[in-house]
Amino acid sequence: MNYDIIVIGSGPGGYVTAIRAAQLGFKTAIIEKESLGGICLNWGCIPTKALLKSAQVFHYINHAEDYGLNKVEGSFEFPNVIQRSRGVANKMSKGIEFLMKKNKIDVILGTAKVQKGKKVSVTDKEGKVTEYTGNHIIIATGARSRELPNLPQDGKKVIGYRQALSLPEQPKSMIVVGSGAIGVEFADFYNTMGTKVTVVEFMPNIVPVEDEEISKHLEKSLKKSGIEIMTNASVESVDTSGEGVKATVKTAKGNITLEADILLSAVGIAANIENIGLEEVGIQTDKGRVLVNEWYETSVPGYYAIGDIIPTQALAHVASAEGITCVEKIKGMHVEKIDYGNIPGCTYCHPEVASVGLTEKQAKEKGYEIKVGKFPLSASGKATANGNTDGFIKVIFDAKYGEWLGCHMIGEGVTDMVAEAVVARKLETTGHEIIKSIHPHPTVSEAIMEAAAAAYGEVIHI
Ligand SMILES: Cc1cc2nc3c(=O)[nH]c(=O)nc-3n(C[C@H](O)[C@H](O)[C@H](O)COP(=O)(O)OP(=O)(O)OC[C@H]3O[C@@H](n4cnc5c(N)ncnc54)[C@H](O)[C@@H]3O)c2cc1C
């Protein structure tokens, strides 16, 4: 029961870490208490995108006439839509099982607890406890839906993302509290399927981490699609004693009461740091997350932490990158630190939102003199052919050296386009180099080149 590397948790942090460790020749084990693939594959990234795809297809069917086709009225059975999403998640989880076998990684099912002396105890479903020893123990136990004291989740009327992904029947109305990526994606899905959705956001803008212009545009688009949005508003209390939910919402104009069948709390996540032995081993935490250095070493040698359990961006691709960096460093390779300023963020509502780097406000606050270029998708031939002209691309360059400081996009398909900006920024590409990189026609990606050209007064199509 001795391993070089023991990974606790099999989310995109844990399973990717285990594969990279095995590739590097380490004898590796991964411990999982629920389903291989973690939140991302089972209750996060993947099943939400499956639901959003069903909603998009439904939308297209109902808008067949916009494409010169005969009018059709789409219809669906809600449980089948949920079932498809669960099927996609299960298929992906099975894929991880295959990858573990392929890479000769031992999968240990059970609940792990770290112990002193680089030991891990695992309690299986029958309550049997087995002890394992590892030269390096990597904790990747992830996170869960955050519960606010005034918004306790009962799993039925006040729910978190797990229930929102597996409701037995479609609610007629829903209040979504929080308008980060998770809240907005669910709001878009349920609204498209016909639920009356109201989003309540504490901050002045929805998707508050995004560039202000993008947030404002998304708010307009979502309102147009029928979602009610309240910003600068907070849910003070909920009453579930009646048929549905009554939420008291504090607004600038005083308190109002919203009523709905269901309230989805999407106010962030809480890291799974409890009952995993951190205190016993002496691993330090702060504000509910495990403290690590730039190589993901905790305060106790031999123990590491990556992914949602540490205070970096809570994204699947960040968790994976941290795990790879961590094991490559353990191997003694020459490793680059992760540049947390060049992490793309995507929201898969319609229109989609994608961004990387500084917002306009952040660039100005940092003292940059900037050049900003914008290109509307209404001027893109491909977007027009697609019938998806809502949105724009915004790029921000440093006026002095041409450094690409930020890229902010809203529109159909932009989540697949943002990687261009990530790679270009990694390679320290300048604005002019983007303009001179010939983009294929017709693609929506041309809008990036055009936005860059707009920043330098060279735009062609507007
Ligand atoms: C609804 C939703 C949508 C999302 N969409 C996106 C998206 O589109 N893109 C994106 O990048 N991110 C998205 N995320 C975030 C993403 O899912 C997380 O950032 C990612 O899953 C974190 O990976 P992780 O490996 O740190 O932890 P997790 O994926 O949370 O995995 C942790 C694993 O550890 C296991 N575990 C916990 N404790 C123990 C224990 N004691 N013993 C054994 N096993 C244990 C858990 O069962 C779990 O399987 C979304 C999240 C949600 C909730």
Short mmCIF file of C-alpha atoms and ligand atoms in Angstrom, two decimals:
data_model
loop_
_atom_site.label_atom_id
_atom_site.label_comp_id
_atom_site.label_asym_id
_atom_site.label_seq_id
_atom_site.Cartn_x
_atom_site.Cartn_y
_atom_site.Cartn_z
CA MET A 1 0.00 0.00 0.00
CA ASN A 2 2.92 2.32 -0.65
CA TYR A 3 2.76 4.84 -3.47
CA ASP A 4 4.97 7.58 -4.84
CA ILE A 5 1.95 9.82 -5.26
CA ILE A 6 -1.49 9.62 -3.68
CA VAL A 7 -4.10 11.97 -5.08
CA ILE A 8 -7.26 12.64 -3.06
CA GLY A 9 -10.24 13.57 -5.23
CA SER A 10 -10.75 12.75 -8.90
CA GLY A 11 -12.03 16.05 -10.34
CA PRO A 12 -10.20 17.78 -13.20
CA GLY A 13 -7.55 18.64 -10.62
CA GLY A 14 -7.08 15.15 -9.24
CA TYR A 15 -7.49 12.89 -12.26
CA VAL A 16 -5.26 15.02 -14.51
CA THR A 17 -2.62 15.12 -11.76
CA ALA A 18 -2.76 11.33 -11.47
CA ILE A 19 -2.35 10.82 -15.22
CA ARG A 20 0.60 13.21 -15.43
CA ALA A 21 2.17 11.56 -12.38
CA ALA A 22 1.81 8.12 -14.01
CA GLN A 23 3.28 9.46 -17.26
CA LEU A 24 6.29 10.65 -15.27
CA GLY A 25 6.81 7.14 -13.90
CA PHE A 26 5.35 7.59 -10.42
CA LYS A 27 3.44 4.73 -8.81
CA THR A 28 0.14 6.52 -8.37
CA ALA A 29 -3.17 6.02 -6.59
CA ILE A 30 -6.28 8.19 -6.72
CA ILE A 31 -8.97 8.16 -4.03
CA GLU A 32 -12.56 9.15 -4.76
CA LYS A 33 -15.60 9.05 -2.49
CA GLU A 34 -18.27 9.69 -5.10
CA SER A 35 -17.83 9.56 -8.91
CA LEU A 36 -14.70 9.74 -11.04
CA GLY A 37 -14.43 13.14 -12.71
CA GLY A 38 -15.50 15.20 -9.68
CA ILE A 39 -17.84 18.15 -9.85
CA CYS A 40 -16.73 19.21 -13.32
CA LEU A 41 -17.75 16.03 -15.13
CA ASN A 42 -20.61 14.95 -12.90
CA TRP A 43 -22.24 18.13 -11.55
CA GLY A 44 -20.54 21.10 -13.18
CA CYS A 45 -18.95 21.98 -16.51
CA ILE A 46 -20.21 19.04 -18.57
CA PRO A 47 -23.85 18.41 -17.53
CA THR A 48 -24.59 22.16 -17.60
CA LYS A 49 -23.30 22.37 -21.18
CA ALA A 50 -25.44 19.36 -22.11
CA LEU A 51 -28.54 21.14 -20.75
CA LEU A 52 -27.59 24.36 -22.54
CA LYS A 53 -27.19 22.43 -25.79
CA SER A 54 -30.71 20.99 -25.43
CA ALA A 55 -32.00 24.53 -24.81
CA GLN A 56 -30.14 25.84 -27.85
CA VAL A 57 -31.54 23.11 -30.11
CA PHE A 58 -35.03 23.84 -28.75
CA HIS A 59 -34.49 27.54 -29.48
CA TYR A 60 -33.38 26.80 -33.05
CA ILE A 61 -36.38 24.52 -33.66
CA ASN A 62 -38.71 27.29 -32.48
CA HIS A 63 -36.93 29.76 -34.75
CA ALA A 64 -36.85 27.54 -37.85
CA GLU A 65 -38.57 30.28 -39.84
CA ASP A 66 -35.58 32.60 -39.27
CA TYR A 67 -33.60 30.13 -41.40
CA GLY A 68 -36.10 29.90 -44.25
CA LEU A 69 -37.56 26.66 -42.93
CA ASN A 70 -41.18 25.89 -42.19
CA LYS A 71 -42.48 26.88 -38.79
CA VAL A 72 -42.19 24.12 -36.18
CA GLU A 73 -43.23 24.12 -32.57
CA GLY A 74 -40.63 22.41 -30.48
CA SER A 75 -41.76 20.31 -27.56
CA PHE A 76 -40.03 18.22 -24.95
CA GLU A 77 -40.42 16.07 -21.86
CA PHE A 78 -38.34 17.72 -19.15
CA PRO A 79 -37.13 14.43 -17.56
CA ASN A 80 -35.69 13.39 -20.96
CA VAL A 81 -33.67 16.61 -21.16
CA ILE A 82 -32.31 15.96 -17.66
CA GLN A 83 -31.68 12.32 -18.56
CA ARG A 84 -29.61 13.29 -21.59
CA SER A 85 -27.47 15.58 -19.45
CA ARG A 86 -26.98 12.86 -16.82
CA GLY A 87 -26.10 10.40 -19.59
CA VAL A 88 -23.43 12.72 -20.95
CA ALA A 89 -21.97 13.12 -17.44
CA ASN A 90 -21.97 9.34 -16.86
CA LYS A 91 -20.27 8.72 -20.19
CA MET A 92 -17.52 11.20 -19.33
CA SER A 93 -17.07 9.64 -15.88
CA LYS A 94 -16.70 6.19 -17.50
CA GLY A 95 -14.06 7.74 -19.75
CA ILE A 96 -12.02 8.67 -16.68
CA GLU A 97 -12.28 5.07 -15.44
CA PHE A 98 -10.78 3.99 -18.76
CA LEU A 99 -7.99 6.59 -18.52
CA MET A 100 -7.11 5.42 -15.00
CA LYS A 101 -6.80 1.82 -16.20
CA LYS A 102 -4.83 2.85 -19.28
CA ASN A 103 -2.33 4.74 -17.14
CA LYS A 104 -2.14 1.96 -14.51
CA ILE A 105 -3.38 4.23 -11.75
CA ASP A 106 -4.92 2.47 -8.74
CA VAL A 107 -8.43 3.78 -8.11
CA ILE A 108 -9.42 3.53 -4.46
CA LEU A 109 -13.08 4.15 -3.72
CA GLY A 110 -13.84 5.66 -0.33
CA THR A 111 -13.51 8.74 1.85
CA ALA A 112 -9.93 9.80 2.48
CA LYS A 113 -8.40 11.52 5.46
CA VAL A 114 -4.78 12.64 5.58
CA GLN A 115 -2.70 11.62 8.56
CA LYS A 116 0.71 12.44 9.97
CA GLY A 117 3.65 10.53 8.48
CA LYS A 118 2.39 10.95 4.90
CA LYS A 119 -0.37 8.45 5.48
CA VAL A 120 -3.93 8.47 4.16
CA SER A 121 -6.76 6.46 5.68
CA VAL A 122 -9.65 5.50 3.44
CA THR A 123 -13.06 4.47 4.71
CA ASP A 124 -15.04 2.49 2.16
CA LYS A 125 -18.84 2.17 1.83
CA GLU A 126 -18.95 -0.73 4.27
CA GLY A 127 -17.04 1.30 6.84
CA LYS A 128 -13.78 -0.65 6.41
CA VAL A 129 -10.71 1.52 6.96
CA THR A 130 -7.49 0.94 5.00
CA GLU A 131 -4.27 2.89 5.37
CA TYR A 132 -2.01 3.91 2.51
CA THR A 133 1.37 5.63 2.51
CA GLY A 134 2.61 8.03 -0.16
CA ASN A 135 5.86 9.92 -0.65
CA HIS A 136 3.74 12.84 -1.84
CA ILE A 137 0.08 13.40 -1.01
CA ILE A 138 -1.88 15.74 -3.24
CA ILE A 139 -5.20 17.00 -1.89
CA ALA A 140 -7.76 17.88 -4.57
CA THR A 141 -11.06 17.53 -2.72
CA GLY A 142 -12.71 20.45 -4.55
CA ALA A 143 -15.71 22.41 -3.38
CA ARG A 144 -19.49 22.43 -2.98
CA SER A 145 -22.29 24.97 -3.32
CA ARG A 146 -21.87 27.77 -0.76
CA GLU A 147 -24.80 28.17 1.62
CA LEU A 148 -25.61 31.61 2.99
CA PRO A 149 -27.05 31.66 6.54
CA ASN A 150 -30.17 33.51 5.34
CA LEU A 151 -30.55 31.18 2.35
CA PRO A 152 -30.34 27.63 3.74
CA GLN A 153 -30.79 25.00 1.03
CA ASP A 154 -33.46 22.37 1.66
CA GLY A 155 -32.74 20.69 -1.70
CA LYS A 156 -36.38 21.02 -2.77
CA LYS A 157 -37.52 24.63 -2.87
CA VAL A 158 -34.22 26.31 -2.10
CA ILE A 159 -31.69 24.41 -4.15
CA GLY A 160 -28.04 24.37 -5.22
CA TYR A 161 -26.54 23.40 -8.57
CA ARG A 162 -26.82 19.64 -8.03
CA GLN A 163 -30.60 19.80 -7.70
CA ALA A 164 -30.84 22.32 -10.56
CA LEU A 165 -29.15 19.69 -12.76
CA SER A 166 -31.52 16.91 -11.77
CA LEU A 167 -34.97 18.36 -11.02
CA PRO A 168 -37.71 15.75 -11.55
CA GLU A 169 -40.00 18.34 -13.14
CA GLN A 170 -39.59 21.74 -14.67
CA PRO A 171 -40.48 24.62 -12.34
CA LYS A 172 -42.88 27.22 -13.76
CA SER A 173 -40.91 29.98 -12.09
CA MET A 174 -37.46 30.29 -10.57
CA ILE A 175 -35.47 32.90 -8.66
CA VAL A 176 -31.74 32.65 -9.31
CA VAL A 177 -29.64 34.31 -6.62
CA GLY A 178 -26.22 35.26 -7.96
CA SER A 179 -25.27 36.07 -11.54
CA GLY A 180 -21.82 34.58 -11.87
CA ALA A 181 -21.25 31.99 -14.60
CA ILE A 182 -23.23 29.27 -12.79
CA GLY A 183 -26.25 31.46 -12.03
CA VAL A 184 -26.42 32.94 -15.51
CA GLU A 185 -26.06 29.57 -17.26
CA PHE A 186 -28.93 28.06 -15.27
CA ALA A 187 -31.03 31.22 -15.76
CA ASP A 188 -30.49 30.95 -19.52
CA PHE A 189 -31.28 27.22 -19.64
CA TYR A 190 -34.50 27.40 -17.61
CA ASN A 191 -35.67 30.59 -19.34
CA THR A 192 -35.15 29.08 -22.80
CA MET A 193 -37.14 26.00 -21.76
CA GLY A 194 -40.04 28.21 -20.63
CA THR A 195 -39.54 28.77 -16.90
CA LYS A 196 -40.13 32.35 -15.74
CA VAL A 197 -36.73 33.35 -14.37
CA THR A 198 -35.74 36.28 -12.15
CA VAL A 199 -32.06 36.85 -11.41
CA VAL A 200 -31.11 38.73 -8.24
CA GLU A 201 -27.56 40.12 -8.14
CA PHE A 202 -25.97 41.93 -5.21
CA MET A 203 -23.43 43.80 -7.39
CA PRO A 204 -24.26 46.64 -9.82
CA ASN A 205 -23.59 44.36 -12.84
CA ILE A 206 -24.31 40.76 -13.74
CA VAL A 207 -21.28 38.51 -14.45
CA PRO A 208 -19.48 40.99 -12.18
CA VAL A 209 -15.93 39.79 -12.97
CA GLU A 210 -16.32 40.68 -16.64
CA ASP A 211 -15.58 43.98 -18.41
CA GLU A 212 -18.42 46.39 -17.63
CA GLU A 213 -19.45 46.79 -21.28
CA ILE A 214 -19.78 43.02 -21.64
CA SER A 215 -21.87 42.79 -18.46
CA LYS A 216 -24.19 45.56 -19.64
CA HIS A 217 -24.58 43.97 -23.07
CA LEU A 218 -25.32 40.55 -21.57
CA GLU A 219 -27.90 42.09 -19.23
CA LYS A 220 -29.67 43.65 -22.21
CA SER A 221 -29.58 40.40 -24.22
CA LEU A 222 -30.85 38.25 -21.36
CA LYS A 223 -33.63 40.74 -20.58
CA LYS A 224 -34.62 40.65 -24.24
CA SER A 225 -34.85 36.87 -24.05
CA GLY A 226 -37.31 37.23 -21.17
CA ILE A 227 -35.20 36.96 -18.01
CA GLU A 228 -35.97 39.51 -15.33
CA ILE A 229 -32.80 40.91 -13.80
CA MET A 230 -32.43 42.84 -10.57
CA THR A 231 -28.98 44.27 -9.78
CA ASN A 232 -27.91 46.06 -6.58
CA ALA A 233 -30.36 43.73 -4.88
CA SER A 234 -29.94 41.08 -2.20
CA VAL A 235 -32.16 38.32 -0.89
CA GLU A 236 -32.63 38.97 2.83
CA SER A 237 -34.75 35.95 3.71
CA VAL A 238 -36.83 33.15 2.24
CA ASP A 239 -40.12 31.72 3.34
CA THR A 240 -40.83 28.16 2.17
CA SER A 241 -43.89 27.54 4.34
CA GLY A 242 -46.37 27.98 1.48
CA GLU A 243 -46.63 26.27 -1.93
CA GLY A 244 -43.50 27.79 -3.41
CA VAL A 245 -40.84 30.22 -2.21
CA LYS A 246 -41.28 33.81 -1.09
CA ALA A 247 -38.05 35.79 -1.11
CA THR A 248 -37.66 39.17 0.55
CA VAL A 249 -35.34 41.20 -1.65
CA LYS A 250 -33.63 44.38 -0.50
CA THR A 251 -33.37 46.96 -3.28
CA ALA A 252 -32.46 50.63 -3.44
CA LYS A 253 -36.19 51.39 -3.43
CA GLY A 254 -36.90 49.28 -0.37
CA ASN A 255 -37.82 45.66 0.26
CA ILE A 256 -39.93 43.72 -2.24
CA THR A 257 -41.25 40.15 -2.22
CA LEU A 258 -40.59 37.77 -5.09
CA GLU A 259 -42.55 34.54 -5.44
CA ALA A 260 -41.53 31.45 -7.40
CA ASP A 261 -41.73 27.67 -7.39
CA ILE A 262 -38.03 27.32 -6.69
CA LEU A 263 -35.06 29.43 -5.64
CA LEU A 264 -31.62 28.50 -6.93
CA SER A 265 -28.79 29.73 -4.75
CA ALA A 266 -25.74 30.35 -6.95
CA VAL A 267 -23.68 32.50 -4.64
CA GLY A 268 -20.35 30.75 -5.01
CA ILE A 269 -18.63 27.73 -3.58
CA ALA A 270 -17.20 26.50 -0.28
CA ALA A 271 -14.01 24.42 -0.37
CA ASN A 272 -14.15 20.86 1.01
CA ILE A 273 -11.61 21.34 3.79
CA GLU A 274 -13.60 19.76 6.62
CA ASN A 275 -13.00 16.25 8.03
CA ILE A 276 -10.07 15.47 5.77
CA GLY A 277 -7.45 15.55 8.50
CA LEU A 278 -5.93 18.98 7.82
CA GLU A 279 -5.95 20.02 11.49
CA GLU A 280 -4.45 16.70 12.67
CA VAL A 281 -1.56 17.00 10.20
CA GLY A 282 -1.17 20.77 10.84
CA ILE A 283 -1.91 21.94 7.30
CA GLN A 284 -2.72 25.64 7.37
CA THR A 285 -5.89 27.13 5.94
CA ASP A 286 -7.09 30.70 5.60
CA LYS A 287 -10.59 31.97 4.86
CA GLY A 288 -11.78 28.43 4.15
CA ARG A 289 -9.04 27.45 1.67
CA VAL A 290 -5.78 25.54 1.99
CA LEU A 291 -2.69 27.75 1.87
CA VAL A 292 -0.02 26.74 -0.67
CA ASN A 293 3.12 28.22 -2.21
CA GLU A 294 3.64 28.65 -5.97
CA TRP A 295 4.42 24.91 -6.32
CA TYR A 296 1.27 23.90 -4.40
CA GLU A 297 3.15 22.74 -1.31
CA THR A 298 1.09 23.17 1.87
CA SER A 299 2.58 24.27 5.19
CA VAL A 300 3.55 20.61 5.86
CA PRO A 301 6.25 19.05 3.63
CA GLY A 302 5.05 16.16 1.46
CA TYR A 303 1.44 17.40 1.38
CA TYR A 304 0.19 19.47 -1.55
CA ALA A 305 -3.15 21.01 -2.56
CA ILE A 306 -4.59 22.04 -5.92
CA GLY A 307 -7.86 23.08 -7.54
CA ASP A 308 -10.97 24.53 -5.91
CA ILE A 309 -9.62 23.83 -2.44
CA ILE A 310 -6.94 26.55 -2.78
CA PRO A 311 -7.52 30.30 -3.22
CA THR A 312 -7.00 30.51 -7.00
CA GLN A 313 -9.67 30.83 -9.73
CA ALA A 314 -12.23 28.03 -9.25
CA LEU A 315 -12.11 26.68 -12.80
CA ALA A 316 -11.53 23.19 -14.17
CA HIS A 317 -8.65 24.19 -16.44
CA VAL A 318 -6.93 25.96 -13.54
CA ALA A 319 -7.25 22.86 -11.33
CA SER A 320 -5.73 20.67 -14.08
CA ALA A 321 -2.88 23.07 -14.78
CA GLU A 322 -2.06 23.31 -11.07
CA GLY A 323 -1.94 19.51 -10.77
CA ILE A 324 0.39 19.14 -13.76
CA THR A 325 2.67 21.90 -12.46
CA CYS A 326 2.70 20.30 -8.99
CA VAL A 327 3.77 16.80 -10.13
CA GLU A 328 6.26 18.07 -12.70
CA LYS A 329 7.90 20.09 -9.92
CA ILE A 330 7.94 17.01 -7.67
CA LYS A 331 9.67 15.15 -10.53
CA GLY A 332 12.35 17.85 -10.50
CA MET A 333 11.54 19.19 -13.95
CA HIS A 334 12.19 22.80 -14.90
CA VAL A 335 8.66 24.12 -14.49
CA GLU A 336 7.12 27.50 -15.23
CA LYS A 337 4.84 28.98 -12.60
CA ILE A 338 1.23 29.40 -13.65
CA ASP A 339 0.43 32.90 -14.89
CA TYR A 340 -2.88 33.55 -13.16
CA GLY A 341 -3.26 36.74 -15.20
CA ASN A 342 -3.67 34.71 -18.39
CA ILE A 343 -6.50 32.38 -17.42
CA PRO A 344 -9.51 32.46 -19.73
CA GLY A 345 -12.99 32.58 -18.22
CA CYS A 346 -16.10 31.47 -20.11
CA THR A 347 -19.83 31.66 -19.49
CA TYR A 348 -21.88 29.44 -21.77
CA CYS A 349 -25.20 31.27 -21.73
CA HIS A 350 -26.60 32.72 -24.96
CA PRO A 351 -24.94 34.90 -26.08
CA GLU A 352 -21.76 33.36 -24.67
CA VAL A 353 -19.16 35.39 -22.80
CA ALA A 354 -15.40 34.78 -22.86
CA SER A 355 -12.49 36.83 -21.63
CA VAL A 356 -8.85 36.84 -20.67
CA GLY A 357 -6.60 39.47 -19.14
CA LEU A 358 -7.42 42.92 -17.83
CA THR A 359 -10.76 44.66 -18.15
CA GLU A 360 -10.68 48.27 -19.40
CA LYS A 361 -11.17 49.50 -15.83
CA GLN A 362 -8.37 47.30 -14.46
CA ALA A 363 -5.97 48.38 -17.23
CA LYS A 364 -6.63 52.03 -16.43
CA GLU A 365 -6.31 51.43 -12.69
CA LYS A 366 -2.93 49.82 -13.33
CA GLY A 367 -1.84 53.02 -15.05
CA TYR A 368 -1.66 51.76 -18.62
CA GLU A 369 -2.26 54.11 -21.48
CA ILE A 370 -4.49 51.97 -23.66
CA LYS A 371 -5.82 51.48 -27.15
CA VAL A 372 -9.26 49.88 -27.27
CA GLY A 373 -10.74 48.27 -30.38
CA LYS A 374 -14.26 46.92 -30.81
CA PHE A 375 -15.93 44.99 -33.58
CA PRO A 376 -19.66 44.17 -33.60
CA LEU A 377 -20.72 40.70 -34.72
CA SER A 378 -23.46 42.38 -36.79
CA ALA A 379 -20.61 43.27 -39.20
CA SER A 380 -19.34 39.69 -39.41
CA GLY A 381 -20.39 37.74 -42.50
CA LYS A 382 -20.25 34.38 -40.71
CA ALA A 383 -22.21 35.60 -37.69
CA THR A 384 -24.85 37.00 -40.07
CA ALA A 385 -25.02 33.70 -42.00
CA ASN A 386 -25.34 31.90 -38.66
CA GLY A 387 -28.17 34.20 -37.62
CA ASN A 388 -26.23 35.09 -34.44
CA THR A 389 -25.22 38.73 -34.70
CA ASP A 390 -25.77 39.67 -31.06
CA GLY A 391 -22.46 40.61 -29.48
CA PHE A 392 -19.05 42.14 -30.03
CA ILE A 393 -15.32 41.65 -29.53
CA LYS A 394 -13.36 44.14 -27.46
CA VAL A 395 -9.58 44.17 -27.30
CA ILE A 396 -7.33 46.29 -25.14
CA PHE A 397 -3.69 46.99 -25.99
CA ASP A 398 -0.98 48.89 -24.18
CA ALA A 399 -0.52 52.05 -26.28
CA LYS A 400 3.26 52.13 -25.74
CA TYR A 401 4.42 48.60 -26.59
CA GLY A 402 1.33 47.05 -28.16
CA GLU A 403 1.01 44.37 -25.44
CA TRP A 404 -2.37 42.64 -25.60
CA LEU A 405 -3.72 43.47 -22.13
CA GLY A 406 -7.22 42.08 -22.39
CA CYS A 407 -9.73 40.43 -24.70
CA HIS A 408 -13.45 40.45 -23.94
CA MET A 409 -16.05 38.80 -26.11
CA ILE A 410 -19.78 38.30 -26.14
CA GLY A 411 -21.57 36.34 -28.85
CA GLU A 412 -22.31 32.86 -30.13
CA GLY A 413 -19.20 30.67 -30.20
CA VAL A 414 -16.83 33.07 -28.45
CA THR A 415 -15.94 30.49 -25.79
CA ASP A 416 -14.20 28.54 -28.55
CA MET A 417 -12.39 31.64 -29.81
CA VAL A 418 -10.83 33.03 -26.63
CA ALA A 419 -7.92 30.55 -26.75
CA GLU A 420 -6.45 32.66 -29.58
CA ALA A 421 -5.99 35.55 -27.16
CA VAL A 422 -4.57 33.22 -24.47
CA VAL A 423 -1.89 31.84 -26.83
CA ALA A 424 -1.11 35.25 -28.32
CA ARG A 425 -0.70 36.79 -24.88
CA LYS A 426 1.50 33.88 -23.76
CA LEU A 427 3.71 34.53 -26.81
CA GLU A 428 3.70 38.29 -26.07
CA THR A 429 2.11 39.01 -29.42
CA THR A 430 1.45 42.68 -30.20
CA GLY A 431 -1.68 44.25 -31.67
CA HIS A 432 -0.05 44.67 -35.07
CA GLU A 433 0.96 41.01 -35.17
CA ILE A 434 -2.69 40.07 -34.60
CA ILE A 435 -3.78 42.35 -37.43
CA LYS A 436 -1.17 40.78 -39.70
CA SER A 437 -2.11 37.19 -38.74
CA ILE A 438 -4.50 36.23 -41.52
CA HIS A 439 -7.70 34.79 -40.08
CA PRO A 440 -9.83 32.40 -42.16
CA HIS A 441 -12.90 33.73 -43.96
CA PRO A 442 -15.72 33.35 -43.27
CA THR A 443 -15.31 32.73 -39.55
CA VAL A 444 -16.43 34.66 -36.52
CA SER A 445 -12.75 34.67 -35.46
CA GLU A 446 -12.10 37.36 -38.08
CA ALA A 447 -13.85 39.69 -35.64
CA ILE A 448 -10.80 39.41 -33.33
CA MET A 449 -8.48 40.56 -36.12
CA GLU A 450 -10.93 43.35 -36.99
CA ALA A 451 -11.22 44.46 -33.36
CA ALA A 452 -7.41 44.64 -33.17
CA ALA A 453 -7.42 46.64 -36.40
CA ALA A 454 -10.07 48.94 -34.93
CA ALA A 455 -7.75 49.71 -32.03
CA TYR A 456 -5.20 51.04 -34.53
CA GLY A 457 -7.68 52.81 -36.86
CA GLU A 458 -7.27 50.12 -39.54
CA VAL A 459 -10.60 48.30 -39.32
CA ILE A 460 -12.01 47.25 -42.72
CA HIS A 461 -15.61 46.20 -42.24
CA ILE A 462 -17.08 49.01 -40.13
C1 LIG B 1 -22.67 24.10 -12.11
C2 LIG B 1 -21.20 24.30 -12.35
C3 LIG B 1 -20.73 24.59 -13.61
C4 LIG B 1 -19.38 24.76 -13.84
N1 LIG B 1 -18.94 25.04 -15.10
C5 LIG B 1 -17.62 25.21 -15.31
C6 LIG B 1 -17.13 25.46 -16.62
O1 LIG B 1 -17.90 25.54 -17.57
N2 LIG B 1 -15.80 25.61 -16.79
C7 LIG B 1 -14.91 25.53 -15.75
O2 LIG B 1 -13.71 25.67 -15.96
N3 LIG B 1 -15.35 25.28 -14.50
C8 LIG B 1 -16.67 25.11 -14.26
N4 LIG B 1 -17.10 24.83 -13.00
C9 LIG B 1 -16.10 24.74 -11.92
C10 LIG B 1 -15.39 23.38 -11.94
O3 LIG B 1 -16.35 22.35 -11.87
C11 LIG B 1 -14.42 23.29 -10.79
O4 LIG B 1 -13.54 24.38 -10.82
C12 LIG B 1 -13.63 22.00 -10.85
O5 LIG B 1 -14.46 20.88 -10.81
C13 LIG B 1 -12.63 21.93 -9.70
O6 LIG B 1 -11.91 20.76 -9.81
P1 LIG B 1 -11.25 20.06 -8.54
O7 LIG B 1 -10.51 18.89 -9.07
O8 LIG B 1 -10.54 21.05 -7.71
O9 LIG B 1 -12.48 19.56 -7.63
P2 LIG B 1 -13.83 18.79 -7.92
O10 LIG B 1 -14.18 18.72 -9.34
O11 LIG B 1 -14.82 19.39 -6.97
O12 LIG B 1 -13.50 17.30 -7.46
C14 LIG B 1 -13.23 16.99 -6.14
C15 LIG B 1 -13.47 15.50 -5.94
O13 LIG B 1 -12.97 15.13 -4.66
C16 LIG B 1 -13.85 14.18 -4.08
N5 LIG B 1 -13.65 14.22 -2.65
C17 LIG B 1 -13.93 15.22 -1.79
N6 LIG B 1 -13.57 14.88 -0.54
C18 LIG B 1 -13.05 13.63 -0.61
C19 LIG B 1 -12.51 12.74 0.36
N7 LIG B 1 -12.40 13.07 1.65
N8 LIG B 1 -12.08 11.52 -0.06
C20 LIG B 1 -12.17 11.16 -1.38
N9 LIG B 1 -12.68 11.97 -2.32
C21 LIG B 1 -13.10 13.20 -1.95
C22 LIG B 1 -15.23 14.67 -4.52
O14 LIG B 1 -16.18 13.63 -4.45
C23 LIG B 1 -14.94 15.13 -5.95
O15 LIG B 1 -15.16 14.07 -6.85
C24 LIG B 1 -18.46 24.64 -12.76
C25 LIG B 1 -18.92 24.34 -11.48
C26 LIG B 1 -20.27 24.15 -11.28
C27 LIG B 1 -20.74 23.83 -9.90
#
